[in-house]
Short mmCIF file of C-alpha atoms in Angstrom, two decimals:
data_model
loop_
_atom_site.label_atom_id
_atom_site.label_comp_id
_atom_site.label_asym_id
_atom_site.label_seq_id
_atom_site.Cartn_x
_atom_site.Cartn_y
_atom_site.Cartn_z
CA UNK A 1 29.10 24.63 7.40
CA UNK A 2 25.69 23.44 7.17
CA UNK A 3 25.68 19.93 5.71
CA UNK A 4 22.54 18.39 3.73
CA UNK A 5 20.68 14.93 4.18
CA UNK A 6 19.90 13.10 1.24
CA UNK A 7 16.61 12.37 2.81
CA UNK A 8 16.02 16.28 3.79
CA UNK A 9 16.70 16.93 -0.21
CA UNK A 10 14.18 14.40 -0.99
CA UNK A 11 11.84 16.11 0.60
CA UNK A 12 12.80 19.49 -0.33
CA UNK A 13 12.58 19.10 -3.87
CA UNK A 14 8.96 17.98 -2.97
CA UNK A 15 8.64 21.18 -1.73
CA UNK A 16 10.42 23.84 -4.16
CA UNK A 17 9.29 21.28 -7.29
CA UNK A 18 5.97 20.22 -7.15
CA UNK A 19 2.23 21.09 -7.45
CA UNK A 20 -0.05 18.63 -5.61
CA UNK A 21 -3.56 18.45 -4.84
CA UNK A 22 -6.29 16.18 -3.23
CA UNK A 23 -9.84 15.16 -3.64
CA UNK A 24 -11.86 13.43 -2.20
CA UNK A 25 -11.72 10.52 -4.36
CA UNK A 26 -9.53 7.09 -4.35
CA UNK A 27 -6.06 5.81 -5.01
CA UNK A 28 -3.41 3.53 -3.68
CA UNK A 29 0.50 2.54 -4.15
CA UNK A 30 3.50 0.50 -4.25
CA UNK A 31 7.02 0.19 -3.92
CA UNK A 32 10.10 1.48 -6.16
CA UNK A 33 12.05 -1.44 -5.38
CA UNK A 34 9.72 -4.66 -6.90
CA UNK A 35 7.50 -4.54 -9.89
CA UNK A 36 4.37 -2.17 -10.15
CA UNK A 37 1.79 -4.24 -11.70
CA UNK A 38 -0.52 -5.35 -8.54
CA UNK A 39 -3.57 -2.50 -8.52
CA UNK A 40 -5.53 -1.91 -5.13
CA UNK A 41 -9.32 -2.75 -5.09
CA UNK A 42 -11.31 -1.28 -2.09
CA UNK A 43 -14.06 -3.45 -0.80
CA UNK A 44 -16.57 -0.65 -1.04
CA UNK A 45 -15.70 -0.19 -4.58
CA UNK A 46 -16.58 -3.89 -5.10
CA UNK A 47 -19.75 -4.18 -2.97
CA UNK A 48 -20.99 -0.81 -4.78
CA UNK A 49 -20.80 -2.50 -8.10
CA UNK A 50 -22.64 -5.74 -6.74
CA UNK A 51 -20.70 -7.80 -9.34
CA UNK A 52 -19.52 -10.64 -8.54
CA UNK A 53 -16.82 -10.64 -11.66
CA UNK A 54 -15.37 -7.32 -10.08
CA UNK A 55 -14.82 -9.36 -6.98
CA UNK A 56 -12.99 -12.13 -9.52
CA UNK A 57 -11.34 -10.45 -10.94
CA UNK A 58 -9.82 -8.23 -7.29
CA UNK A 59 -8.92 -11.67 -5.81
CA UNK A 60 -7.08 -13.05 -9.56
CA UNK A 61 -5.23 -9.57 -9.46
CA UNK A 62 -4.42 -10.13 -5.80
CA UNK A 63 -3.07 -13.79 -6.07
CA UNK A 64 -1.71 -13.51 -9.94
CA UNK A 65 -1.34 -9.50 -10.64
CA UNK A 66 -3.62 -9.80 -13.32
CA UNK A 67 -7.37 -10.65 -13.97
CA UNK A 68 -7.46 -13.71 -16.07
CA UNK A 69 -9.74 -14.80 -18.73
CA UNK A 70 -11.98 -17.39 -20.06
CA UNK A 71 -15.76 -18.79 -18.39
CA UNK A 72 -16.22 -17.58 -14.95
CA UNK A 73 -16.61 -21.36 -13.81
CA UNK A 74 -13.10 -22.50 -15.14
CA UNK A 75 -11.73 -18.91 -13.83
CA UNK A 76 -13.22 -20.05 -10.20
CA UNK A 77 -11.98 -23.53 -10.29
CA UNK A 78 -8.41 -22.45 -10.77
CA UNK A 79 -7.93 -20.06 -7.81
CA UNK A 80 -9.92 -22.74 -5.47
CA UNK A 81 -7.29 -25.39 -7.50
CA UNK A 82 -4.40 -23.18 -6.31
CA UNK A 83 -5.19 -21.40 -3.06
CA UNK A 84 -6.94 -24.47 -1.48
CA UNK A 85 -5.93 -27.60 -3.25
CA UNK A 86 -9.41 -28.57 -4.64
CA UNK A 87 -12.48 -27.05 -5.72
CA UNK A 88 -15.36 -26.01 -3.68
CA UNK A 89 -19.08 -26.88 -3.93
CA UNK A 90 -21.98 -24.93 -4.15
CA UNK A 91 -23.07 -21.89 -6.22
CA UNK A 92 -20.70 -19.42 -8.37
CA UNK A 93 -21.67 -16.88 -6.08
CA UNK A 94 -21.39 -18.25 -2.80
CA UNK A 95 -17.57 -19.37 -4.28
CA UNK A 96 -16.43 -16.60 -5.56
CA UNK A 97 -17.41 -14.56 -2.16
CA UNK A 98 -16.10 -16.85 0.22
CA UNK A 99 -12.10 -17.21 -1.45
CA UNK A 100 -12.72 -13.30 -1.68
CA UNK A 101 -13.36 -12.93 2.17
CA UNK A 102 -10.84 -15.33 2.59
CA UNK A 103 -8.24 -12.63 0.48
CA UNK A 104 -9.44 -9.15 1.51
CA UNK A 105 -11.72 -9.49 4.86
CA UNK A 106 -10.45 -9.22 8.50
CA UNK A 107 -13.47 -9.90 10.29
CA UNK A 108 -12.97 -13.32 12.03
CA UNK A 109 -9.10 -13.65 11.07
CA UNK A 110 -6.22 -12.01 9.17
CA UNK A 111 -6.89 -12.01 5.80
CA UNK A 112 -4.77 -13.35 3.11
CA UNK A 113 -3.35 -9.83 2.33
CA UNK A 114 -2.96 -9.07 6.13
CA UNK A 115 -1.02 -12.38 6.49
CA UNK A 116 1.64 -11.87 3.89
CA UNK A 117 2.08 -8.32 5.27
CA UNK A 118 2.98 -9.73 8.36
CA UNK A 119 5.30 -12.14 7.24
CA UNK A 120 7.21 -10.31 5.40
CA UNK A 121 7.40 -7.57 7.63
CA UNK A 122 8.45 -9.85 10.93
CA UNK A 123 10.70 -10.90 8.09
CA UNK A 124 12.33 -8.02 6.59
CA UNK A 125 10.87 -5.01 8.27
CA UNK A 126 8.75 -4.04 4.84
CA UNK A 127 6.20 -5.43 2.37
CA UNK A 128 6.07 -5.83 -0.77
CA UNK A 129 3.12 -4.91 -3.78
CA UNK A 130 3.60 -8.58 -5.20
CA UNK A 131 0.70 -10.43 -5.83
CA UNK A 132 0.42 -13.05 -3.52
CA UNK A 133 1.92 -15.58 -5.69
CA UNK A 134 5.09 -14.36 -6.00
CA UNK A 135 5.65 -13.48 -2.59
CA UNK A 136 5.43 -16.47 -1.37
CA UNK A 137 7.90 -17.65 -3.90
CA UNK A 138 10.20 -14.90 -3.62
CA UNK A 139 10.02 -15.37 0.41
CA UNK A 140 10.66 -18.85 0.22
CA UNK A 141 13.54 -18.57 -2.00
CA UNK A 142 15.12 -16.27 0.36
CA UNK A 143 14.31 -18.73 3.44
CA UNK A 144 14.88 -22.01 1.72
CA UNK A 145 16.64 -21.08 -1.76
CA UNK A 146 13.86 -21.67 -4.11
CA UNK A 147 10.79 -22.02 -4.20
CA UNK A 148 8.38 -24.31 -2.69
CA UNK A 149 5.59 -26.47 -3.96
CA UNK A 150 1.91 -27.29 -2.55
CA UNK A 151 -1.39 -24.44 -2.29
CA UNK A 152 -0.80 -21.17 -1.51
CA UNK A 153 -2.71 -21.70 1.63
CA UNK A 154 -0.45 -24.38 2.73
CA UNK A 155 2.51 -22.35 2.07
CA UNK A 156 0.97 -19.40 3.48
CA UNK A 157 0.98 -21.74 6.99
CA UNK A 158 4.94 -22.50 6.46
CA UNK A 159 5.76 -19.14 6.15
CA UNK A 160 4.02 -18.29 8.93
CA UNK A 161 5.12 -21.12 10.91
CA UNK A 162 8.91 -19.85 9.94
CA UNK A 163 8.07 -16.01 10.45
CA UNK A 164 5.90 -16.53 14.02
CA UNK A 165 7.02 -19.82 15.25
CA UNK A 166 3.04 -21.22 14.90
CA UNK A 167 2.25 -23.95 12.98
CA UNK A 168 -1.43 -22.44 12.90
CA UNK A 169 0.06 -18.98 11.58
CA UNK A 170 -0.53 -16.98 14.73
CA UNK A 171 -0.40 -13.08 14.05
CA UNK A 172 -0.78 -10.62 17.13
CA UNK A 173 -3.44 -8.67 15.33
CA UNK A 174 -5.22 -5.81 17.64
CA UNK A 175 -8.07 -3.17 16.79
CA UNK A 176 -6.40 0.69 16.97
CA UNK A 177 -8.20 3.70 16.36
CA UNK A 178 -6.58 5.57 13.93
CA UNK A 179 -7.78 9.27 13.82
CA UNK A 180 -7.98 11.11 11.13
CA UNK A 181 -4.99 13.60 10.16
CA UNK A 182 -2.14 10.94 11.45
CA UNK A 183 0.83 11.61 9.21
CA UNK A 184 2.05 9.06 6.31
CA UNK A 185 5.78 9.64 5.15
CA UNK A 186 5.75 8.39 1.27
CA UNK A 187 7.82 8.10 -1.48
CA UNK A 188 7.69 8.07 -5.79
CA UNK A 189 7.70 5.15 -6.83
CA UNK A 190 6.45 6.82 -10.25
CA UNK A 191 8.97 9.48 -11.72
CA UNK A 192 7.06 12.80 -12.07
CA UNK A 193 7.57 14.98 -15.11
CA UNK A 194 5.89 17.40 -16.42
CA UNK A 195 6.78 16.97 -20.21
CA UNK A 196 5.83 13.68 -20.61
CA UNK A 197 2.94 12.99 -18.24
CA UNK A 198 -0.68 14.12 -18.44
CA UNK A 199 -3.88 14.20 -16.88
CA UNK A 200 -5.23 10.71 -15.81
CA UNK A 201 -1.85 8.83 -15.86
CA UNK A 202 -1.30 6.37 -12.68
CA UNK A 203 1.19 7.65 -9.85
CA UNK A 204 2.48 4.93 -7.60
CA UNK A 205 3.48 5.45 -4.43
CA UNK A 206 4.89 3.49 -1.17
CA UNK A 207 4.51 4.34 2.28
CA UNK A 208 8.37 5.09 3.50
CA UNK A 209 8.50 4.71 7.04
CA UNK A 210 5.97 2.30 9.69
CA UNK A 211 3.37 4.39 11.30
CA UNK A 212 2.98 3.51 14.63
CA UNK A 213 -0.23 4.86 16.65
CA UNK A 214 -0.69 3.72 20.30
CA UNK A 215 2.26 1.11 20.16
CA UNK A 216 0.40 -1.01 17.23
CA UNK A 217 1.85 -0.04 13.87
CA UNK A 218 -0.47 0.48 11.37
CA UNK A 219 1.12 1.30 8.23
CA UNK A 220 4.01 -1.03 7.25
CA UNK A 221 7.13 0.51 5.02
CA UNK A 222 6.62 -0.73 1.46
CA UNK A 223 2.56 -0.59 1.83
CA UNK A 224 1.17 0.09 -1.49
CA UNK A 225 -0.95 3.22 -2.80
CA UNK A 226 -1.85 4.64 -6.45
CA UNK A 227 -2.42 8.12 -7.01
CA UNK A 228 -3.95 9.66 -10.35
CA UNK A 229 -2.32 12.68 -12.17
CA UNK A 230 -5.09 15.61 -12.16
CA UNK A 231 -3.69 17.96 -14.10
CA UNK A 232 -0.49 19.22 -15.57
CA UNK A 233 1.35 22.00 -16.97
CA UNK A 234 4.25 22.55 -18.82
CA UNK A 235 6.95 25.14 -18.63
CA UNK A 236 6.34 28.08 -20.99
CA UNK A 237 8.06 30.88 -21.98
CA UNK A 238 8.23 34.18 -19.53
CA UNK A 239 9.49 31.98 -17.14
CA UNK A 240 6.30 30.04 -16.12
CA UNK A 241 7.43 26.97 -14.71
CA UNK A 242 6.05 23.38 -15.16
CA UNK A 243 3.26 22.19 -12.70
CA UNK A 244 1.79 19.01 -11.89
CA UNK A 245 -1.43 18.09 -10.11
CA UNK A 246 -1.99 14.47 -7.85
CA UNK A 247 -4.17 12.95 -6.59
CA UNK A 248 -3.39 11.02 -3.34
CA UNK A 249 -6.50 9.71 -1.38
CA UNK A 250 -5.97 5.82 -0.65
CA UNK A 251 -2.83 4.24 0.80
CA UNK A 252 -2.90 -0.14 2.16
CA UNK A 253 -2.49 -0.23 5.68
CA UNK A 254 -0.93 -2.73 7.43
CA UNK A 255 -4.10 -5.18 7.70
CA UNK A 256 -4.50 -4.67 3.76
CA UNK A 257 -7.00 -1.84 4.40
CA UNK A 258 -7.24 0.54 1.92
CA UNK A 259 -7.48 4.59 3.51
CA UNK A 260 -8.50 7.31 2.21
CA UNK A 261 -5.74 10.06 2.24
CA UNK A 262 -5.33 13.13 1.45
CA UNK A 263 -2.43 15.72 1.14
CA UNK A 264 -3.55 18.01 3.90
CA UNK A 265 -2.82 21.43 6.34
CA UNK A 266 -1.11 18.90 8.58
CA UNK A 267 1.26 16.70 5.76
CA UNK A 268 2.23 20.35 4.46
CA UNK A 269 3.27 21.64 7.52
CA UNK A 270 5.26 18.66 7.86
CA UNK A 271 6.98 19.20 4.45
CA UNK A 272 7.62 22.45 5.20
CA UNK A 273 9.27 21.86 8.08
CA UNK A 274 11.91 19.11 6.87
CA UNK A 275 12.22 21.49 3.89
CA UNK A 276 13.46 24.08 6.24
CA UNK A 277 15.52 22.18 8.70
CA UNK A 278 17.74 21.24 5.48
CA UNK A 279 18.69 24.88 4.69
CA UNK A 280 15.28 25.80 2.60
CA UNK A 281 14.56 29.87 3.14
CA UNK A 282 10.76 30.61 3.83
CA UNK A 283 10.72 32.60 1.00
CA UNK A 284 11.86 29.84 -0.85
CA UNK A 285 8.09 28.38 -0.22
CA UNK A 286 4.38 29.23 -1.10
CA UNK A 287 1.38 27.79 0.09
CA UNK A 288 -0.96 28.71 -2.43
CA UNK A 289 -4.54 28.63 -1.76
CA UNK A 290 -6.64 27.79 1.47
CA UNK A 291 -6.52 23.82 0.35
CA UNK A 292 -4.58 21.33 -1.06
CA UNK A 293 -1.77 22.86 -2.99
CA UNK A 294 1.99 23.24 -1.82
CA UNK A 295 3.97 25.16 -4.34
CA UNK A 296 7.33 26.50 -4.25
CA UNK A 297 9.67 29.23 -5.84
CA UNK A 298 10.97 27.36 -9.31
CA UNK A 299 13.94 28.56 -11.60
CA UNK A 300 12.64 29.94 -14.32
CA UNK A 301 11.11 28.17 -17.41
CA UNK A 302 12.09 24.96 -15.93
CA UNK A 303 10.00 21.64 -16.57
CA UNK A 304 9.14 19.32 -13.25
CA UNK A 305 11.29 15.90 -13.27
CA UNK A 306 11.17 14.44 -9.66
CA UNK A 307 12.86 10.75 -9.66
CA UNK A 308 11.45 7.75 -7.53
CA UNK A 309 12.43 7.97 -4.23
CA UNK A 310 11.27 11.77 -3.59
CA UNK A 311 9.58 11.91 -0.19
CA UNK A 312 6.52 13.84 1.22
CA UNK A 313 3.59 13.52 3.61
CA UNK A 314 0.15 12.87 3.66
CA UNK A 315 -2.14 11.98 6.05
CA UNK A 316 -5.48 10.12 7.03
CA UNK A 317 -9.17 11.69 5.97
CA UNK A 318 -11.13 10.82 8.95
CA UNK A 319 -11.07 8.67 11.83
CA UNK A 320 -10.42 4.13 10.90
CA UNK A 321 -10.32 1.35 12.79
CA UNK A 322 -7.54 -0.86 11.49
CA UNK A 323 -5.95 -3.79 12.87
CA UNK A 324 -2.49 -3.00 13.78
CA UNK A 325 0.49 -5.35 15.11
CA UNK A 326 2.67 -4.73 18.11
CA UNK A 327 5.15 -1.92 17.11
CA UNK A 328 7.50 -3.67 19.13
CA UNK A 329 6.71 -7.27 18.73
CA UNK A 330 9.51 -8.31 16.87
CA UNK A 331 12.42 -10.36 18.60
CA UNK A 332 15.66 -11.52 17.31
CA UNK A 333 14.32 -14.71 16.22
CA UNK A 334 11.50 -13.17 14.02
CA UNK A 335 8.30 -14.18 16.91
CA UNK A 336 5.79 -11.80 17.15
CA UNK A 337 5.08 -11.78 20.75
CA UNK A 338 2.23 -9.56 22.75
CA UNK A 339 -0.43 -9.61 25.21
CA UNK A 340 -2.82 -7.90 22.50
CA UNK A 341 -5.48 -10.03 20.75
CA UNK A 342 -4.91 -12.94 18.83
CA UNK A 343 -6.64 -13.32 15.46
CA UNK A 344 -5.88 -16.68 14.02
CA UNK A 345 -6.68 -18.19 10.58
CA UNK A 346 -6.57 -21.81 11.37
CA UNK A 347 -6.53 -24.71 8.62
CA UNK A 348 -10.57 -25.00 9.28
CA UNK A 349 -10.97 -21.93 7.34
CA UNK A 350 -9.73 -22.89 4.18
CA UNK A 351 -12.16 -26.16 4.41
#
């Protein structure tokens, strides 16, 4: 007798239940285990708009989860108030780009988003979609029992001094080539059905598994994505079964990048062939189309209803240089240890 995985099913009810196709345009995700209301900002969608409020308003939904309102001036003084302990001098602009380099950029050191991803995943082996705030507090209740006081930077520098054994929050950070078509195991986070949804509703997703390329792993479990619903069908009579359309094309690497992905020839081949190792007949499966849609043989008349948790693949556009961390850099007392490139964000940065 033949027995099942759960985590084959997941996959194969992917395959026999769902409609999905890709574009080339933008989302990102999340995971089905915390709360869903951080949204991804990429920084070319920011430097496109050349507004400085879009860039606000990215780092206030980064640190808080949500923009915040009220003069620009007293919105700028509070994130300087809370991330560094004082406010900065010099001109609106010149503020509000440097505290959102300090968030989002890698260039000279691990941003504030690449930082938390590593603690937590030295940590716990996952991150989380939080905003920045409460992950620190949720981390620090789980280290200490509650949360701690003092600026996010400064407790940014204690978790990192608990997570990597550096006072000076230390993370093994080296540049990988990531080429395009590299697989991304995902799951729901969003329930998918095709009564209740329609066209333009946010999908959020999580990447399931790391994704290690080249020993650096570049994708952490619990990374965060949102995809956009397309299009969507319901089931009519004459058996015409339900249909929904998705849009997957960004997902958060591990270095807080955000990639553009798409549900490819590669990912479907890949769903395809979990589907059949768990007992799926090839007839049972349709690829429909020379792009972008997997589709399956449906009982008749029957509406979509896939529950968080449902698995499938995607994978990378084109070719991205990330920053990844030693896949196996973890030791039993949390220390991130390699002979790759340190990037580190000392306390002079946040002067």
């Amino acid at each position: 007798m033949n027995f099942i995985s759960k985590k084959n099913v997941k996959i194969l009810s992917t395959v026999l239940c769902i409609t999905l196709t890709f574009s080339t345009t933008s989302i990102t995700f999340a995971d089905s285990t915390i709360t869903t209301g951080t949204t991804l900002s990429t920084a070319s969608d920011i430097s496109d708009s050349n507004a400085v409020q879009d860039k606000l308003a990215a780092v206030e939904k980064a640190v808080y989860g949500t923009t915040q309102t009220g003069a620009i001036i007293d919105r700028i003084n509070k994130l300087e108030q809370d991330y560094y302990g004082t406010s900065k001098n010099g001109n609106l602009v010149d503020r509000i780009n440097s505290i959102y380099a300090q968030i989002f950029t890698n260039t000279y050191s691990p941003s504030a988003i690449a930082q938390m991803n590593g603690i937590e995943w030295s940590l716990m082996h996952q991150v989380s979609m939080h905003p920045i705030g409460q992950r620190l507090s949720d981390l620090e209740t789980m280290l200490y029992g509650k949360p701690k006081s003092g600026t996010y930077y400064s407790r940014m520098l204690s978790l990192g001094n608990a997570a990597f054994g550096s006072s000076q929050q230390a993370i093994p950070l080296s540049h990988t080539l990531v080429p395009a078509n590299t697989l991304i195991k995902i799951k729901l986070v969003t329930p998918l059905n095709s009564e209740t949804m329609k066209a333009g509703d946010e999908v959020k997703y999580q990447v399931a598994e790391d994704v290690i390329y080249n020993g650096s792993m570049v994708f952490a479990a619990g990374g965060l994505g949102e995809g956009t619903v397309t299009s969507v069908s319901s089931a009519k009579n004459f058996g015409r079964d339900g249909k929904i359309g998705i849009d997957f094309a960004k997902t958060q690497a591990f270095d807080g990048t955000i990639v553009d992905t798409i549900l490819g020839e590669k990912a479907k081949k890949e769903m395809k062939s979990e589907a059949m190792a768990a007992g799926a007949s090839v007839a049972g499966m349709v690829l429909l189309g020379p792009i972008g849609i997997v589709g399956g043989v449906f009982v008749k008349g029957k509406n979509i209803n896939l529950p968080a948790g449902t698995e499938l693949f995607i994978q990378t556009k084109s070719d991205i240089t990330l920053y990844g961390t030693p896949a196996n850099s973890t030791s039993s007392n949390n220390t991130l240890n390699s002979t790759a490139q340190t990037v580190t964000q000392t306390s002079s940065s946040a002067e």
